mmCIF file of C-alpha atoms in Angstrom:
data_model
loop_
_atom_site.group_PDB
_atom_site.id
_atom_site.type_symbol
_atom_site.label_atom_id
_atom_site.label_comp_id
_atom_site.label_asym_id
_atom_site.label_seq_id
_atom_site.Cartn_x
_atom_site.Cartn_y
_atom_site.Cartn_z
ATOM 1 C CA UNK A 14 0.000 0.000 0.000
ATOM 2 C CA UNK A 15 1.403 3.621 -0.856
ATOM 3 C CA UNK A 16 2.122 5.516 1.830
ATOM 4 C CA UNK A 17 1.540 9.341 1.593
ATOM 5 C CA UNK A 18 5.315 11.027 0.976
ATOM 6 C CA UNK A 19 3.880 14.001 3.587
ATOM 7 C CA UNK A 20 2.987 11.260 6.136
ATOM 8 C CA UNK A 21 6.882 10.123 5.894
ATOM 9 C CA UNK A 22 8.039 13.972 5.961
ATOM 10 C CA UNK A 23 6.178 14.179 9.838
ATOM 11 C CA UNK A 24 7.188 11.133 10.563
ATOM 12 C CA UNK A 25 10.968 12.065 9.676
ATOM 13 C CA UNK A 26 10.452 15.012 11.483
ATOM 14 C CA UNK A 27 9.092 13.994 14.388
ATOM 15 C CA UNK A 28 12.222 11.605 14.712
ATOM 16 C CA UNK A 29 14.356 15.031 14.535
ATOM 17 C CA UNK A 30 12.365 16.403 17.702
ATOM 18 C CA UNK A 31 13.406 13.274 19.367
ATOM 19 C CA UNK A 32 16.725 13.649 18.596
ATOM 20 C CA UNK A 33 16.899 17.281 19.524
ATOM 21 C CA UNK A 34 14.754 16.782 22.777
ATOM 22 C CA UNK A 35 17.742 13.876 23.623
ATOM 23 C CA UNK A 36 20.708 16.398 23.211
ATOM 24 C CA UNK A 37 18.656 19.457 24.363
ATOM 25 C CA UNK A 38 17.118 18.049 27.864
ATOM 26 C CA UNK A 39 20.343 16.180 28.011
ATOM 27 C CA UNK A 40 22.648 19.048 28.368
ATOM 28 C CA UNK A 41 21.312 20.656 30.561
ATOM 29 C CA UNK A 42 22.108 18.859 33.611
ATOM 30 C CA UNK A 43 25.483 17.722 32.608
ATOM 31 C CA UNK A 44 26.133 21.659 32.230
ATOM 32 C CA UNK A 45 25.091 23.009 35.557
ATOM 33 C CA UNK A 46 26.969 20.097 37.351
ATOM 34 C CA UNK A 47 30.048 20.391 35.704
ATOM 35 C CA UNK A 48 29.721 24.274 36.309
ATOM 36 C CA UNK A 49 28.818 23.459 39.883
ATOM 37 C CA UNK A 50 32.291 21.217 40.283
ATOM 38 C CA UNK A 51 34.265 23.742 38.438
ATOM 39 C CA UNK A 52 32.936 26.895 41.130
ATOM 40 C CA UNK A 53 33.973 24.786 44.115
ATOM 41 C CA UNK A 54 37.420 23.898 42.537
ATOM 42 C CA UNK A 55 38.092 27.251 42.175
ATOM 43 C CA UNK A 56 36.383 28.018 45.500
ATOM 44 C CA UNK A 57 38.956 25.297 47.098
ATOM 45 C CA UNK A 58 41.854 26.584 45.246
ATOM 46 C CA UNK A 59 41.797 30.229 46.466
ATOM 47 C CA UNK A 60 40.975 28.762 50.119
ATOM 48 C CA UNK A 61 44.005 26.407 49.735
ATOM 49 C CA UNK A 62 46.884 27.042 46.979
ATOM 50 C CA UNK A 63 49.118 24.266 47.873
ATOM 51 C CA UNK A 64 46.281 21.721 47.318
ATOM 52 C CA UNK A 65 45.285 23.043 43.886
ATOM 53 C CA UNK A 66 46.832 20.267 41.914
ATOM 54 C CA UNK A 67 44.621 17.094 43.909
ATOM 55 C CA UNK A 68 41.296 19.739 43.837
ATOM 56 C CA UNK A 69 42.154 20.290 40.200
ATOM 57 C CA UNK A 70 42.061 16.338 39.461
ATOM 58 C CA UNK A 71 39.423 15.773 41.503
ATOM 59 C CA UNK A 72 37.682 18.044 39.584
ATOM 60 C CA UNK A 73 38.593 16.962 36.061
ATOM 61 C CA UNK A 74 37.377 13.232 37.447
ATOM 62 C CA UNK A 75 34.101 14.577 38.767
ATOM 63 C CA UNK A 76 33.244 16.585 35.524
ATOM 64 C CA UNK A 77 34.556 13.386 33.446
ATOM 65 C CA UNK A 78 31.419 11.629 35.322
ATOM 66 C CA UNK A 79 29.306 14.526 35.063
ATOM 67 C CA UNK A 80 29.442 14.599 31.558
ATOM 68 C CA UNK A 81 28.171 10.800 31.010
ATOM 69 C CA UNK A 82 24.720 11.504 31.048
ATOM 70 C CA UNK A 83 25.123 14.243 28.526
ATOM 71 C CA UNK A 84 26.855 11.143 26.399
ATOM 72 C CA UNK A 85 24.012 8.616 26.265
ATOM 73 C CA UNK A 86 22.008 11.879 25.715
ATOM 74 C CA UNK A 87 24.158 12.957 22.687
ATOM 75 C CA UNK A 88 24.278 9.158 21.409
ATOM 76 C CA UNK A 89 20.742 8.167 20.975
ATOM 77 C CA UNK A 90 20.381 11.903 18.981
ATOM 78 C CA UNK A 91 23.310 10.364 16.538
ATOM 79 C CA UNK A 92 21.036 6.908 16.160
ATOM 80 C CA UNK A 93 18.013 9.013 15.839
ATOM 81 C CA UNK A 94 19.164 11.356 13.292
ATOM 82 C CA UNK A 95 21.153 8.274 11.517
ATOM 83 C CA UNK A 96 17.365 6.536 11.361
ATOM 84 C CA UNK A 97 16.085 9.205 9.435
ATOM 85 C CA UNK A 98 17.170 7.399 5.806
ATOM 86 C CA UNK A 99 16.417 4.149 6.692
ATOM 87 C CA UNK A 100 12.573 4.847 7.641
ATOM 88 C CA UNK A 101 10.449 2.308 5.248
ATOM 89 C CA UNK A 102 7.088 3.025 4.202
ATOM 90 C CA UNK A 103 5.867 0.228 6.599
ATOM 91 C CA UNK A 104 7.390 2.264 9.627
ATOM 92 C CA UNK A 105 6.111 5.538 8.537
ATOM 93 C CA UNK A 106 3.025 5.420 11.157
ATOM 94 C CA UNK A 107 2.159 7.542 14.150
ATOM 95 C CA UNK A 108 2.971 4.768 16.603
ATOM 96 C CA UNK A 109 6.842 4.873 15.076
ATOM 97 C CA UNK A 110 6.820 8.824 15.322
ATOM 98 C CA UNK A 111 6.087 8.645 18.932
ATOM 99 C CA UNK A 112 7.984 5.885 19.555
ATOM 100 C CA UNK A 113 11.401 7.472 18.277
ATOM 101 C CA UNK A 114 9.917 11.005 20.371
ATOM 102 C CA UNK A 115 9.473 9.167 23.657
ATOM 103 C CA UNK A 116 12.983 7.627 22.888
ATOM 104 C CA UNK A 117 14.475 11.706 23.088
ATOM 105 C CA UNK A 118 12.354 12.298 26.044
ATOM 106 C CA UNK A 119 13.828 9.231 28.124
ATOM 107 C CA UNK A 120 16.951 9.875 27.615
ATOM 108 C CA UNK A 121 17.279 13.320 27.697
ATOM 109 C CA UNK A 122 15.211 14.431 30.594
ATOM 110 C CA UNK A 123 16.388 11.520 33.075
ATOM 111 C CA UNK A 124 20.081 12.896 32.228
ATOM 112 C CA UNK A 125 18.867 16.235 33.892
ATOM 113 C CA UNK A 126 18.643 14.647 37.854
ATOM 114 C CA UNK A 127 21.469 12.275 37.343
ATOM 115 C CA UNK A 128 24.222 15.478 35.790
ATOM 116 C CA UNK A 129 22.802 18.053 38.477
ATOM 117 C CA UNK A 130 23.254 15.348 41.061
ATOM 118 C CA UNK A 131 26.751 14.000 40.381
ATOM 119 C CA UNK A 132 27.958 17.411 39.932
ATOM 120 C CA UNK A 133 26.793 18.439 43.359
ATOM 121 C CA UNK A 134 28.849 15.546 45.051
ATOM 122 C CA UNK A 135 32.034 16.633 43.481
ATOM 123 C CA UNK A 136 31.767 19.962 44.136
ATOM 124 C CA UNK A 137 31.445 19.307 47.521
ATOM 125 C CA UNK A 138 34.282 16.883 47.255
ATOM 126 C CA UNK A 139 36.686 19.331 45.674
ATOM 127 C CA UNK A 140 35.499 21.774 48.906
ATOM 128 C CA UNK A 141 36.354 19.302 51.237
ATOM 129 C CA UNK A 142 39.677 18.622 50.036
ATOM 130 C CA UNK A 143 40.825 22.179 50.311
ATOM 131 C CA UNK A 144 39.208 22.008 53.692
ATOM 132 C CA UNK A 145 40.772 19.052 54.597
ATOM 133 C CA UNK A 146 43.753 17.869 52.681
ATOM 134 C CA UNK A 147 44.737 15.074 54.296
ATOM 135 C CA UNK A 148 41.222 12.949 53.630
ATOM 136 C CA UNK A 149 41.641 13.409 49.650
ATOM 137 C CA UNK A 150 41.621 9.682 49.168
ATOM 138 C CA UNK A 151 38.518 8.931 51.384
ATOM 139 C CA UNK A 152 36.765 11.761 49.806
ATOM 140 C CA UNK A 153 37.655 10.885 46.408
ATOM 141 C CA UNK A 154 36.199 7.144 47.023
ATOM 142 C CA UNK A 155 32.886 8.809 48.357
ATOM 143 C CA UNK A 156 32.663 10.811 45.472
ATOM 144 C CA UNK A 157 32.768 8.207 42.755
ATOM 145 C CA UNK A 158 30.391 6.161 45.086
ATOM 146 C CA UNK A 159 27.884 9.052 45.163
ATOM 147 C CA UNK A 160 28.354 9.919 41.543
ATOM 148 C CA UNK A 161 27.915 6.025 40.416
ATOM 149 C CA UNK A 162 24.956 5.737 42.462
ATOM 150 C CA UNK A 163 23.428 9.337 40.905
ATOM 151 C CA UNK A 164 24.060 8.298 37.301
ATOM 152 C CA UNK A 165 21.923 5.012 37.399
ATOM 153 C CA UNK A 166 18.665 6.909 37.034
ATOM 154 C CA UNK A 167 20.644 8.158 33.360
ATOM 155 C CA UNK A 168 21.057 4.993 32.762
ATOM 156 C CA UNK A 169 17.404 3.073 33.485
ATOM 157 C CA UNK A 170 16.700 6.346 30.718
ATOM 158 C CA UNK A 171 19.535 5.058 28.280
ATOM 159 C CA UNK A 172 18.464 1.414 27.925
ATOM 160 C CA UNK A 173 14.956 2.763 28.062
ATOM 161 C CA UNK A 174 15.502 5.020 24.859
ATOM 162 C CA UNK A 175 17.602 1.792 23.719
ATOM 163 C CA UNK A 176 15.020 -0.740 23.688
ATOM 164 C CA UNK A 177 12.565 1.895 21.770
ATOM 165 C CA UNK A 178 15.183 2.197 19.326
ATOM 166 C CA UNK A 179 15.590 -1.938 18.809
ATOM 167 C CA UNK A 180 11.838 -2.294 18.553
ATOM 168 C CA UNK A 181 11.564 -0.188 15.909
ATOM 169 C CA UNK A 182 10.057 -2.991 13.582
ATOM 170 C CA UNK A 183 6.865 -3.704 16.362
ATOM 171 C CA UNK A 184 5.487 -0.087 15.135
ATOM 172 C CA UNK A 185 4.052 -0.604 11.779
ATOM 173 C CA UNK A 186 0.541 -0.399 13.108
ATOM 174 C CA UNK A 187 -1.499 1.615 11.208
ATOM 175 C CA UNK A 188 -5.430 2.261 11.020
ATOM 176 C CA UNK A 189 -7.791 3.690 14.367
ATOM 177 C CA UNK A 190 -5.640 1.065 16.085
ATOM 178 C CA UNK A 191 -2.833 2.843 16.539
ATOM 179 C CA UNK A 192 -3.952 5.513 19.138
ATOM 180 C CA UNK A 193 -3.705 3.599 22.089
ATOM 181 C CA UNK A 194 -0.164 1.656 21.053
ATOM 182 C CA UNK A 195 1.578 6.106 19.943
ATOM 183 C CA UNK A 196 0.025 6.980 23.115
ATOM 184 C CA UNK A 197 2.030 4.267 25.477
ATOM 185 C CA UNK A 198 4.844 4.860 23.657
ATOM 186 C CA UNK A 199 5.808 8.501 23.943
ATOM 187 C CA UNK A 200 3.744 8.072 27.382
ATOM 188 C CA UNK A 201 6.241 5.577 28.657
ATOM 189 C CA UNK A 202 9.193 7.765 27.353
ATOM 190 C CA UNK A 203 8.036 10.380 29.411
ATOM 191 C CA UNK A 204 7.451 8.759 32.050
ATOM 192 C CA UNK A 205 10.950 7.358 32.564
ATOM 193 C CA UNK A 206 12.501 10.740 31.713
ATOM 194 C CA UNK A 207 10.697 12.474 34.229
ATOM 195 C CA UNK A 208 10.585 9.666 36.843
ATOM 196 C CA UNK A 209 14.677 9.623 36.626
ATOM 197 C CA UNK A 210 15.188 13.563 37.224
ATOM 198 C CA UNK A 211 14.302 13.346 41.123
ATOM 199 C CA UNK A 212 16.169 10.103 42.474
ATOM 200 C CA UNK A 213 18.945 11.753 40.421
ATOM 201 C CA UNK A 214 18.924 15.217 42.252
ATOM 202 C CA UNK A 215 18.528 13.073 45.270
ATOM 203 C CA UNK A 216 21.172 10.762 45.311
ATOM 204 C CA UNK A 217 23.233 13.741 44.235
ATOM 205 C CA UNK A 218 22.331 15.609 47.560
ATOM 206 C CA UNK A 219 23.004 12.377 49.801
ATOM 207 C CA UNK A 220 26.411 12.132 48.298
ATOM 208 C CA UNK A 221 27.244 15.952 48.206
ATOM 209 C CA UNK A 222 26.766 15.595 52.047
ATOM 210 C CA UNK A 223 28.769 12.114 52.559
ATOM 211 C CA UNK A 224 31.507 13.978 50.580
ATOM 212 C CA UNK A 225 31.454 17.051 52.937
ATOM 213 C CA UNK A 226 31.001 14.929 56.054
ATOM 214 C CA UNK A 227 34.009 12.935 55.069
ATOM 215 C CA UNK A 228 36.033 15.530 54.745
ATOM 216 C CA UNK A 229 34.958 17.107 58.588
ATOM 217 C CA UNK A 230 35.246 13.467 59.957
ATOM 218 C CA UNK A 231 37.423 11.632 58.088
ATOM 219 C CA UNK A 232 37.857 8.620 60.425
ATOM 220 C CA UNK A 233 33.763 7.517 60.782
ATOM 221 C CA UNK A 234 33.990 7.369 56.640
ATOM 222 C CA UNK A 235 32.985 3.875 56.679
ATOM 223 C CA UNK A 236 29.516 4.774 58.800
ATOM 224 C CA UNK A 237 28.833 7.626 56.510
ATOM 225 C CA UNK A 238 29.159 5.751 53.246
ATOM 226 C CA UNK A 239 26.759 3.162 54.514
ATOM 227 C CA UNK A 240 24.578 5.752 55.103
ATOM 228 C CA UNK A 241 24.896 6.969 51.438
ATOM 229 C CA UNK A 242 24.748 3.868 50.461
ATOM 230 C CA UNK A 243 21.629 2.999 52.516
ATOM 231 C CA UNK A 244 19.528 6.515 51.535
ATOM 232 C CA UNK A 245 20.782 6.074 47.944
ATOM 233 C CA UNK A 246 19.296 2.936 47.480
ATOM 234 C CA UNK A 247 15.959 3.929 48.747
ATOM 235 C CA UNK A 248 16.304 7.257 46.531
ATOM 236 C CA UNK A 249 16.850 4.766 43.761
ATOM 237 C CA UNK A 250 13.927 3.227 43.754
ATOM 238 C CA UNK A 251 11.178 5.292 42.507
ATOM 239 C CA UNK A 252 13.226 5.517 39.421
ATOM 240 C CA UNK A 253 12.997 1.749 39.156
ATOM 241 C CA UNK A 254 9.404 1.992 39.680
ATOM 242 C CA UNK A 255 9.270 4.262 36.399
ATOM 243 C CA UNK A 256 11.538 2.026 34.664
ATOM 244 C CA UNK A 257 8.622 -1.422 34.923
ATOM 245 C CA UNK A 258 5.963 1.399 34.453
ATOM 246 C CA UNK A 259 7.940 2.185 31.145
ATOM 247 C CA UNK A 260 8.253 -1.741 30.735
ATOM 248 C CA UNK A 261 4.372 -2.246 31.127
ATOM 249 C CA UNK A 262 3.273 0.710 28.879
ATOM 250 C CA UNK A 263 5.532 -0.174 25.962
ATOM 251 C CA UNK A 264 5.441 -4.342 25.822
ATOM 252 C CA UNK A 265 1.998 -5.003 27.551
ATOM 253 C CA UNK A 266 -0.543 -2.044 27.418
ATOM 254 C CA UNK A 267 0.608 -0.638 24.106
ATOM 255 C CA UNK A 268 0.096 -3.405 22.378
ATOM 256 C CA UNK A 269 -3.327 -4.766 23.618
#
């Protein structure tokens, strides 16, 4: 059956807004932690000269981490914008539109939470080195925990613009039909985008404060980073609960 060439222009285009949505939402928190890290460096380094060298790598390190959210972000808007030529009359339906939209929207708005976040714990870290030179090691460890632990939300949004990307051959529907399936689709995108940005932000805050608290009390760093390892976990969990809400809308409901 012919497929209208205007119906394959929106199509196409809506997979550009997806792509843009995934580098657009996606920089943004990746940016203002990064900046964060970079204001306390510099904040540490005028406190404490001598130690500008270990604040300066901690620093680089943190922003390194930072930044990985902005990747996925920036790597599903390459696959999106490399699907554009390879979109077959079949796919050219509203379901596959929304589909590769809700793909940008998972990735890119769970990326805000999880860059904010990590940037907050190693700005905090780079603080508390200058503070306190001597814990830079124990500091440093509870910063990568922290910022491990805040990126995971990024991730649940990664694989979740992932899989929308592999399926990509379930969304031929076409006809009435094919309200309800477009609707879970973008629907679950959103819905693990947005579910990621708060256990993000959280975790980041928990692990800002381990970092700092470490660096006041270096010797109970064991008890504090079961602490951050105990509050992060239950931070995490509401962005699993988005992630098998994203499950259910885009293999079960979608496609009953």
């Amino acid at each position: 059956m012919a497929v209208d060439p205007n119906t394959i222009a929106l199509v196409q285009g809506m997979v550009y807004v997806g792509g843009g949505c995934a580098i657009g939402f996606g920089a943004i928190g990746s940016g203002i932690g990064e900046g964060y890290t970079a204001r306390e460096a510099t904040f540490g380094m005028a406190r404490q000269p001598k130690m500008s060298g270990e604040v300066m790598r901690t620093m680089l390190v943190g922003q390194a981490i930072s930044e990985s959210p902005g990747i996925f972000a920036l790597i599903v808007a390459f696959l999106l914008i490399l699907t554009i030529g390879d979109i077959t009359a079949a796919e050219a339906t509203p379901a596959f539109a929304m589909a590769m939209l809700g793909c940008g929207l998972a990735v890119g708005l769970s990326a805000i939470g999880a860059g904010t976040g990590t940037g907050l714990a190693s700005g905090q870290a780079c603080r508390a080195i200058a503070r306190n030179p001597d814990c830079a090691g124990k500091v440093t460890i509870t910063m990568l925990l922290g910022q491990a632990l805040a990126t995971s939300p990024a991730v649940f949004g990664f694989v979740a613009a992932l899989l929308l990307i592999l399926f990509r051959g379930e969304y031929g529907v076409s006809g009435v039909e094919y309200m309800p399936y477009a609707a879970a689709l973008i629907a679950g995108g959103l819905c693990m985008g947005a579910g990621a940005i708060g256990p993000g932000l959280g975790i980041g805050f928990v692990g800002s404060q381990a970092c700092k608290g470490v660096g006041a009390n270096p010797r109970h760093n064991s008890a504090i980073n079961k602490t951050l390892l105990i509050g992060a976990a239950v931070a995490e969990s509401t962005s699993i609960y988005a992630f098998v809400v994203f499950i259910l809308l885009v293999l079960l409901v979608g496609k009953q």
